[in-house]
Short mmCIF file of C-alpha atoms in Angstrom, two decimals:
data_model
loop_
_atom_site.label_atom_id
_atom_site.label_comp_id
_atom_site.label_asym_id
_atom_site.label_seq_id
_atom_site.Cartn_x
_atom_site.Cartn_y
_atom_site.Cartn_z
CA MET A 24 13.84 27.28 11.45
CA GLU A 25 10.71 28.89 12.79
CA GLY A 26 8.54 31.07 10.64
CA GLU A 27 8.79 34.27 12.59
CA SER A 28 12.51 34.49 12.11
CA HIS A 29 11.97 35.09 8.40
CA GLY A 30 11.25 38.71 7.79
CA ASN A 31 9.91 38.24 4.30
CA VAL A 32 6.37 37.39 5.20
CA PRO A 33 4.48 40.65 5.42
CA HIS A 34 1.10 38.98 5.53
CA GLY A 35 2.06 36.24 7.90
CA PRO A 36 0.51 35.44 11.24
CA ASN A 37 1.69 38.77 12.63
CA LYS A 38 -1.02 40.52 10.74
CA ARG A 39 -3.84 38.25 11.58
CA SER A 40 -6.51 38.98 14.15
CA PRO A 41 -9.74 37.05 13.86
CA GLU A 42 -11.69 39.80 15.49
CA SER A 43 -11.08 42.05 12.50
CA PRO A 44 -10.55 39.93 9.42
CA CYS A 45 -9.95 42.89 7.15
CA VAL A 46 -6.71 43.68 8.98
CA LYS A 47 -4.99 41.13 6.79
CA SER A 48 -4.98 43.46 3.83
CA SER A 49 -3.59 46.49 5.65
CA GLY A 50 -0.01 45.89 6.53
CA SER A 51 0.68 48.76 8.89
CA SER A 52 -2.03 48.68 11.50
CA ASN A 53 -0.59 45.90 13.62
CA ASN A 54 2.91 47.32 13.61
CA ASN A 55 1.82 49.66 16.37
CA HIS A 56 0.93 46.73 18.58
CA PRO A 57 3.97 44.52 19.06
CA ASP A 58 2.21 42.66 21.86
CA ASN A 59 -0.49 41.62 19.46
CA ASN A 60 2.15 40.36 17.08
CA ASN A 61 3.77 38.19 19.70
CA LYS A 62 0.46 36.84 20.89
CA GLU A 63 -0.58 36.09 17.34
CA GLN A 64 2.60 34.17 16.69
CA ASP A 65 2.13 32.16 19.85
CA ARG A 66 -1.29 31.06 18.70
CA PHE A 67 0.00 29.22 15.67
CA LEU A 68 2.66 26.80 14.64
CA PRO A 69 5.33 28.32 12.39
CA ILE A 70 4.13 28.69 8.84
CA ALA A 71 7.41 27.38 7.47
CA ASN A 72 6.98 24.08 9.29
CA VAL A 73 3.35 23.83 8.26
CA GLY A 74 4.20 24.58 4.65
CA ARG A 75 6.95 22.00 4.63
CA ILE A 76 4.66 19.26 5.82
CA MET A 77 1.99 20.26 3.32
CA LYS A 78 4.46 20.03 0.46
CA LYS A 79 5.24 16.43 1.33
CA VAL A 80 1.84 15.24 0.20
CA ILE A 81 1.39 17.16 -3.02
CA PRO A 82 3.22 16.55 -6.29
CA SER A 83 6.53 18.31 -6.71
CA ASN A 84 5.10 20.57 -9.38
CA GLY A 85 2.27 21.63 -7.10
CA LYS A 86 2.17 24.97 -5.36
CA ILE A 87 0.52 26.21 -2.22
CA SER A 88 -0.77 29.73 -1.83
CA LYS A 89 0.16 31.66 1.25
CA ASP A 90 -3.40 32.03 2.42
CA ALA A 91 -3.86 28.28 2.14
CA LYS A 92 -0.87 27.78 4.44
CA GLU A 93 -2.26 30.34 6.85
CA THR A 94 -5.62 28.64 6.85
CA VAL A 95 -4.06 25.27 7.58
CA GLN A 96 -1.99 26.93 10.29
CA GLU A 97 -5.16 28.13 11.96
CA CYS A 98 -6.81 24.76 11.53
CA VAL A 99 -3.92 23.01 13.25
CA SER A 100 -4.14 25.31 16.25
CA GLU A 101 -7.86 24.70 16.39
CA PHE A 102 -7.16 20.96 16.21
CA ILE A 103 -4.75 21.20 19.13
CA SER A 104 -7.25 23.19 21.20
CA PHE A 105 -10.08 20.87 20.31
CA VAL A 106 -8.21 17.71 21.27
CA THR A 107 -6.66 19.26 24.36
CA GLY A 108 -10.07 20.35 25.56
CA GLU A 109 -11.39 16.80 25.33
CA ALA A 110 -8.30 15.38 27.02
CA SER A 111 -8.51 17.99 29.75
CA ASP A 112 -12.15 17.15 30.41
CA LYS A 113 -11.25 13.52 30.75
CA CYS A 114 -8.51 14.30 33.24
CA GLN A 115 -10.90 16.39 35.26
CA ARG A 116 -13.47 13.61 35.33
CA GLU A 117 -10.82 11.20 36.49
CA LYS A 118 -9.44 13.72 38.96
CA ARG A 119 -6.01 13.76 37.43
CA LYS A 120 -3.99 16.91 37.11
CA THR A 121 -1.65 16.11 34.28
CA ILE A 122 -2.61 15.52 30.66
CA ASN A 123 -0.43 12.74 29.32
CA GLY A 124 0.13 11.21 25.92
CA ASP A 125 -2.53 8.54 26.40
CA ASP A 126 -5.13 11.19 27.13
CA ILE A 127 -4.28 12.90 23.87
CA ILE A 128 -4.57 9.62 21.98
CA TRP A 129 -7.89 8.87 23.65
CA ALA A 130 -9.23 12.31 22.75
CA ILE A 131 -8.09 11.94 19.17
CA THR A 132 -9.94 8.63 18.94
CA THR A 133 -13.06 10.05 20.50
CA LEU A 134 -13.15 12.96 18.09
CA GLY A 135 -13.07 10.73 15.04
CA PHE A 136 -9.40 10.58 14.14
CA GLU A 137 -9.00 6.87 14.79
CA GLU A 138 -6.69 6.44 11.84
CA TYR A 139 -4.06 8.44 13.62
CA VAL A 140 -4.05 6.21 16.65
CA ALA A 141 -1.89 3.32 15.43
CA PRO A 142 1.06 5.43 14.27
CA LEU A 143 0.72 7.65 17.33
CA LYS A 144 0.84 4.73 19.72
CA LEU A 145 3.88 3.43 17.93
CA TYR A 146 5.55 6.81 18.13
CA LEU A 147 4.73 7.19 21.80
CA SER A 148 5.87 3.70 22.77
CA LYS A 149 9.20 4.25 21.07
CA TYR A 150 9.58 7.58 22.79
CA ARG A 151 8.86 5.96 26.14
CA ASP A 152 11.32 3.19 25.46
CA ILE A 153 14.04 5.65 24.65
CA GLU A 154 13.32 7.73 27.70
CA GLY A 155 13.34 4.58 29.77
CA GLU A 156 16.68 3.68 28.22
CA LYS A 157 18.14 6.90 29.51
CA LEU A 158 17.36 5.82 33.04
CA ASN A 159 18.30 2.16 32.73
CA ILE A 160 21.30 2.26 30.50
CA PRO A 161 23.66 -0.55 31.63
CA LYS A 162 21.42 -3.59 31.66
CA GLN A 163 19.45 -2.84 28.57
CA GLN A 164 22.51 -1.98 26.57
CA ARG A 165 24.09 -5.27 27.47
CA SER A 166 21.10 -7.28 26.41
CA GLU A 167 20.82 -5.35 23.17
CA GLN A 168 24.47 -5.70 22.40
CA LYS A 169 24.03 -9.42 22.60
CA GLN A 170 21.15 -9.20 20.19
CA GLN A 171 23.24 -7.06 17.88
CA GLN A 172 25.98 -9.62 17.79
CA GLN A 173 23.54 -12.36 17.01
CA GLN A 174 22.22 -10.33 14.13
CA GLN A 175 25.55 -9.31 12.75
CA GLN A 176 27.03 -12.77 12.57
CA PRO A 177 24.66 -14.16 9.97
CA GLN A 178 25.01 -10.94 8.07
CA GLN A 179 27.23 -12.55 5.48
CA GLN A 180 24.79 -15.28 4.59
CA GLN A 181 21.84 -14.45 2.45
CA SER A 182 19.70 -17.19 3.89
CA GLU A 183 19.80 -15.51 7.26
CA HIS A 184 18.52 -12.27 5.90
CA GLU A 185 15.02 -13.55 5.67
CA HIS A 186 15.04 -14.26 9.37
CA ASN A 187 16.35 -10.81 10.07
CA LEU A 188 13.96 -9.09 7.76
CA PRO A 189 10.89 -8.96 10.01
CA TYR A 190 12.99 -7.49 12.76
CA ASN A 191 14.70 -5.07 10.43
CA SER A 192 11.55 -4.05 8.73
CA SER A 193 9.75 -3.37 11.96
CA VAL A 194 12.58 -1.26 13.30
CA TYR A 195 13.11 0.42 9.99
CA SER A 196 9.49 1.28 9.50
CA SER A 197 9.21 2.50 13.03
CA THR A 198 12.09 4.88 12.59
CA ASN A 199 10.49 6.03 9.40
CA LEU A 200 7.42 6.99 11.35
CA LEU A 201 9.43 9.65 13.04
CA SER A 202 9.80 11.57 9.87
CA HIS A 203 7.29 10.08 7.47
CA HIS A 204 3.59 9.69 7.26
CA PRO A 205 2.79 6.14 8.27
CA SER A 206 0.74 5.36 5.19
CA PHE A 207 3.43 6.83 3.01
CA VAL A 208 5.87 3.97 2.75
CA PRO A 209 8.82 4.89 0.55
CA SER A 210 9.27 2.45 -2.23
CA ASP A 211 13.03 2.44 -2.22
CA GLN A 212 13.52 0.65 1.08
CA PRO A 213 16.18 -1.95 0.64
CA PHE A 214 14.61 -4.54 2.87
CA SER A 215 11.84 -5.11 0.37
CA LEU A 216 14.48 -6.88 -1.74
CA PRO A 217 15.64 -9.69 0.47
CA PHE A 218 18.30 -10.86 -1.91
CA SER A 219 20.23 -7.60 -2.03
CA SER A 220 22.69 -8.32 0.72
CA ASN A 221 24.64 -5.09 0.34
CA SER A 222 21.73 -2.85 1.17
CA ILE A 223 20.75 -5.01 4.11
CA GLN A 224 24.28 -4.97 5.42
CA LYS A 225 24.13 -1.20 5.30
CA GLN A 226 20.94 -1.27 7.33
CA LEU A 227 22.40 -3.56 9.92
CA GLN A 228 25.49 -1.44 10.30
CA GLN A 229 23.47 1.69 10.80
CA GLN A 230 21.13 -0.07 13.10
CA ASP A 231 24.02 -0.51 15.46
CA GLN A 232 23.38 2.99 16.59
CA ILE A 233 19.65 2.52 16.59
CA ASP A 234 19.74 -0.67 18.60
CA SER A 235 22.01 0.67 21.25
CA MET A 236 19.83 3.68 21.71
CA GLY A 237 16.72 1.75 22.12
CA HIS A 238 14.47 -0.35 20.02
CA TRP A 239 11.22 -1.76 20.95
CA MET B 24 20.69 7.51 6.25
CA ARG B 25 18.91 9.98 8.38
CA GLN B 26 17.13 7.42 10.54
CA ALA B 27 20.19 7.00 12.74
CA GLY B 28 20.49 10.75 13.07
CA THR B 29 16.80 10.94 13.77
CA TYR B 30 17.16 8.59 16.71
CA SER B 31 20.14 10.37 18.14
CA GLY B 32 18.13 13.55 17.78
CA ILE B 33 15.45 12.10 20.00
CA LEU B 34 17.95 10.98 22.61
CA SER B 35 19.87 14.19 22.83
CA GLY B 36 16.98 16.52 22.07
CA GLY B 37 14.37 14.70 24.09
CA ILE B 38 11.64 17.13 24.91
CA SER B 39 13.94 20.09 25.13
CA GLY B 40 11.95 21.84 22.44
CA ARG B 41 14.22 21.11 19.52
CA THR B 42 12.32 20.55 16.32
CA GLY B 43 14.74 17.75 15.40
CA PRO B 44 12.82 14.67 14.29
CA HIS B 45 9.50 16.04 15.48
CA SER B 46 9.33 18.74 12.79
CA LEU B 47 7.07 20.95 14.86
CA PRO B 48 8.26 23.04 17.82
CA LEU B 49 7.22 21.38 21.05
CA ALA B 50 7.28 24.57 23.12
CA ARG B 51 4.84 26.23 20.74
CA ILE B 52 2.55 23.22 20.83
CA LYS B 53 2.57 23.39 24.59
CA LYS B 54 1.65 27.09 24.51
CA ILE B 55 -1.27 26.43 22.22
CA MET B 56 -2.43 23.59 24.47
CA LYS B 57 -2.36 25.86 27.49
CA LYS B 58 -4.41 28.47 25.72
CA SER B 59 -7.16 26.00 24.97
CA GLY B 60 -8.66 26.29 28.42
CA GLU B 61 -8.36 27.49 31.99
CA ASP B 62 -8.36 23.93 33.24
CA VAL B 63 -5.26 22.97 31.33
CA LYS B 64 -2.50 23.35 33.83
CA MET B 65 -0.20 20.37 33.88
CA ILE B 66 0.96 18.80 30.67
CA SER B 67 3.22 15.77 30.63
CA GLY B 68 6.38 15.85 28.57
CA GLU B 69 5.09 13.33 26.11
CA ALA B 70 1.85 15.14 25.27
CA PRO B 71 3.47 17.73 22.96
CA ILE B 72 5.43 14.92 21.34
CA VAL B 73 2.25 13.00 20.58
CA PHE B 74 0.73 16.22 19.26
CA SER B 75 3.69 16.94 17.03
CA LYS B 76 3.03 13.65 15.26
CA ALA B 77 -0.73 14.08 15.37
CA CYS B 78 -0.52 17.57 13.89
CA GLU B 79 1.72 16.29 11.14
CA LEU B 80 -0.88 13.63 10.28
CA PHE B 81 -3.62 16.22 10.46
CA ILE B 82 -1.81 18.66 8.18
CA LYS B 83 -1.14 15.89 5.71
CA GLU B 84 -4.73 14.71 5.65
CA LEU B 85 -6.13 18.20 5.29
CA THR B 86 -3.65 18.99 2.55
CA GLN B 87 -4.35 15.78 0.66
CA ARG B 88 -8.07 16.43 0.71
CA SER B 89 -7.56 20.04 -0.31
CA TRP B 90 -5.31 19.00 -3.15
CA MET B 91 -8.03 16.75 -4.49
CA VAL B 92 -10.25 19.80 -4.80
CA THR B 93 -7.40 21.65 -6.51
CA MET B 94 -7.05 18.84 -9.03
CA GLN B 95 -10.77 18.81 -9.68
CA GLY B 96 -10.42 22.45 -10.62
CA LYS B 97 -7.51 21.49 -12.89
CA ARG B 98 -5.22 23.84 -11.07
CA ARG B 99 -1.73 23.41 -9.71
CA THR B 100 -1.91 25.90 -6.87
CA LEU B 101 -3.66 24.91 -3.69
CA ASN B 102 -5.55 27.90 -2.42
CA LYS B 103 -7.63 28.74 0.61
CA GLU B 104 -10.92 27.91 -1.01
CA ASP B 105 -9.68 24.38 -1.64
CA VAL B 106 -8.96 24.03 2.05
CA THR B 107 -12.39 25.38 2.88
CA SER B 108 -14.03 22.89 0.52
CA ALA B 109 -12.09 20.01 2.03
CA VAL B 110 -13.12 21.05 5.54
CA VAL B 111 -16.77 21.29 4.58
CA ALA B 112 -16.71 17.94 2.84
CA THR B 113 -15.12 16.00 5.71
CA ASP B 114 -17.15 15.03 8.76
CA ILE B 115 -14.30 14.92 11.20
CA PHE B 116 -13.33 18.45 10.19
CA ASP B 117 -16.69 19.80 11.30
CA PHE B 118 -15.06 21.61 14.20
CA LEU B 119 -13.23 23.72 11.63
CA VAL B 120 -16.24 24.85 9.61
CA ASN B 121 -16.77 28.05 11.53
CA LEU B 122 -13.09 28.82 11.48
CA VAL B 123 -12.71 28.59 7.71
CA SER B 124 -15.94 30.44 7.02
CA GLU B 125 -14.97 33.28 9.35
CA ASP B 126 -11.68 33.62 7.54
CA SER B 127 -13.24 33.93 4.14
CA GLY B 128 -15.88 36.29 5.41
CA ASN B 129 -18.56 34.13 3.81
CA THR B 130 -20.98 31.79 5.40
CA VAL B 131 -20.27 28.40 3.99
CA ASP B 132 -23.28 26.39 3.02
CA ALA B 133 -22.67 22.88 4.16
CA THR B 134 -25.98 21.76 2.74
CA PRO B 135 -25.89 21.75 -1.05
CA LEU B 136 -29.67 21.68 -1.25
CA GLU B 137 -29.90 25.29 -0.18
CA MET B 138 -27.48 26.33 -2.85
CA ASP B 139 -29.49 24.56 -5.50
CA THR B 140 -32.58 26.40 -4.38
CA PHE B 141 -30.84 29.74 -4.72
CA THR B 142 -29.28 29.01 -8.08
CA SER B 143 -32.33 27.53 -9.73
CA SER B 144 -33.66 30.81 -10.93
CA SER B 145 -34.54 29.79 -14.46
#
């Protein structure tokens, strides 16, 4: 799924070298330097992934030029370097050797991207819970299975759905954060209609898997 | 629904570098992090995961702002100049100003006053 596996991008990151910006227009010069190509690819995230994310926030009839995708690609790498630099400085000041997720979140806040912090913390806490689950499987699974049973029993009664909704919505929205922009709440989520028991039953059944794997 | 699959992707994929639910390759993110400085040596497993989400948010914000410029121009294709305009117009994207102006080969005037001075020739 990575961009470099697609051979149909003649003016992709392979051809880019910031030291000589005009290289972009001449397709053959960098073919003699395969090392440069590999290094160039390593400097950026795959253009296919970048393009896919970009498309999510523009209308379906909108288009994105290739050089716009390339520019965003470069900006993302610069963003990563920028934030990592700040996080690394912090670790050095605190005499720690390893940059962890909290350092990244701190650096992002410091550099002005506070809006990202809430969804990132959510994402990170769920990741940590799941990783913790891997290590402590038996006990946590038992306690969650009990919770599952308590949820599933009132499933048939509509009046119970309202009690389940806050729990469902928090889990549901948190799983959405894995694949969706946090401010981009899809409007077709069934839990927004508390009286549609069928859709909520579907959620609860699927959440069997989610709950056993780890919720927070 | 894909949320269940997404979760199982996290469990089985973990930080093994699968794009899975993270949508950006973790190994590549880690490489870019390492290139940012000599001092960057040890990176925890969760750092690339946080970045994969952060980069997604960043790409979305930059794209949304760029698209606004596209719409102002009554166009349907987002081009590089739209991205450049969005970068220039957004304070937190200041660290990108040199990058986007190098790319275009032009020096971008962040101060509109100077441009007015040059264009007021009549």
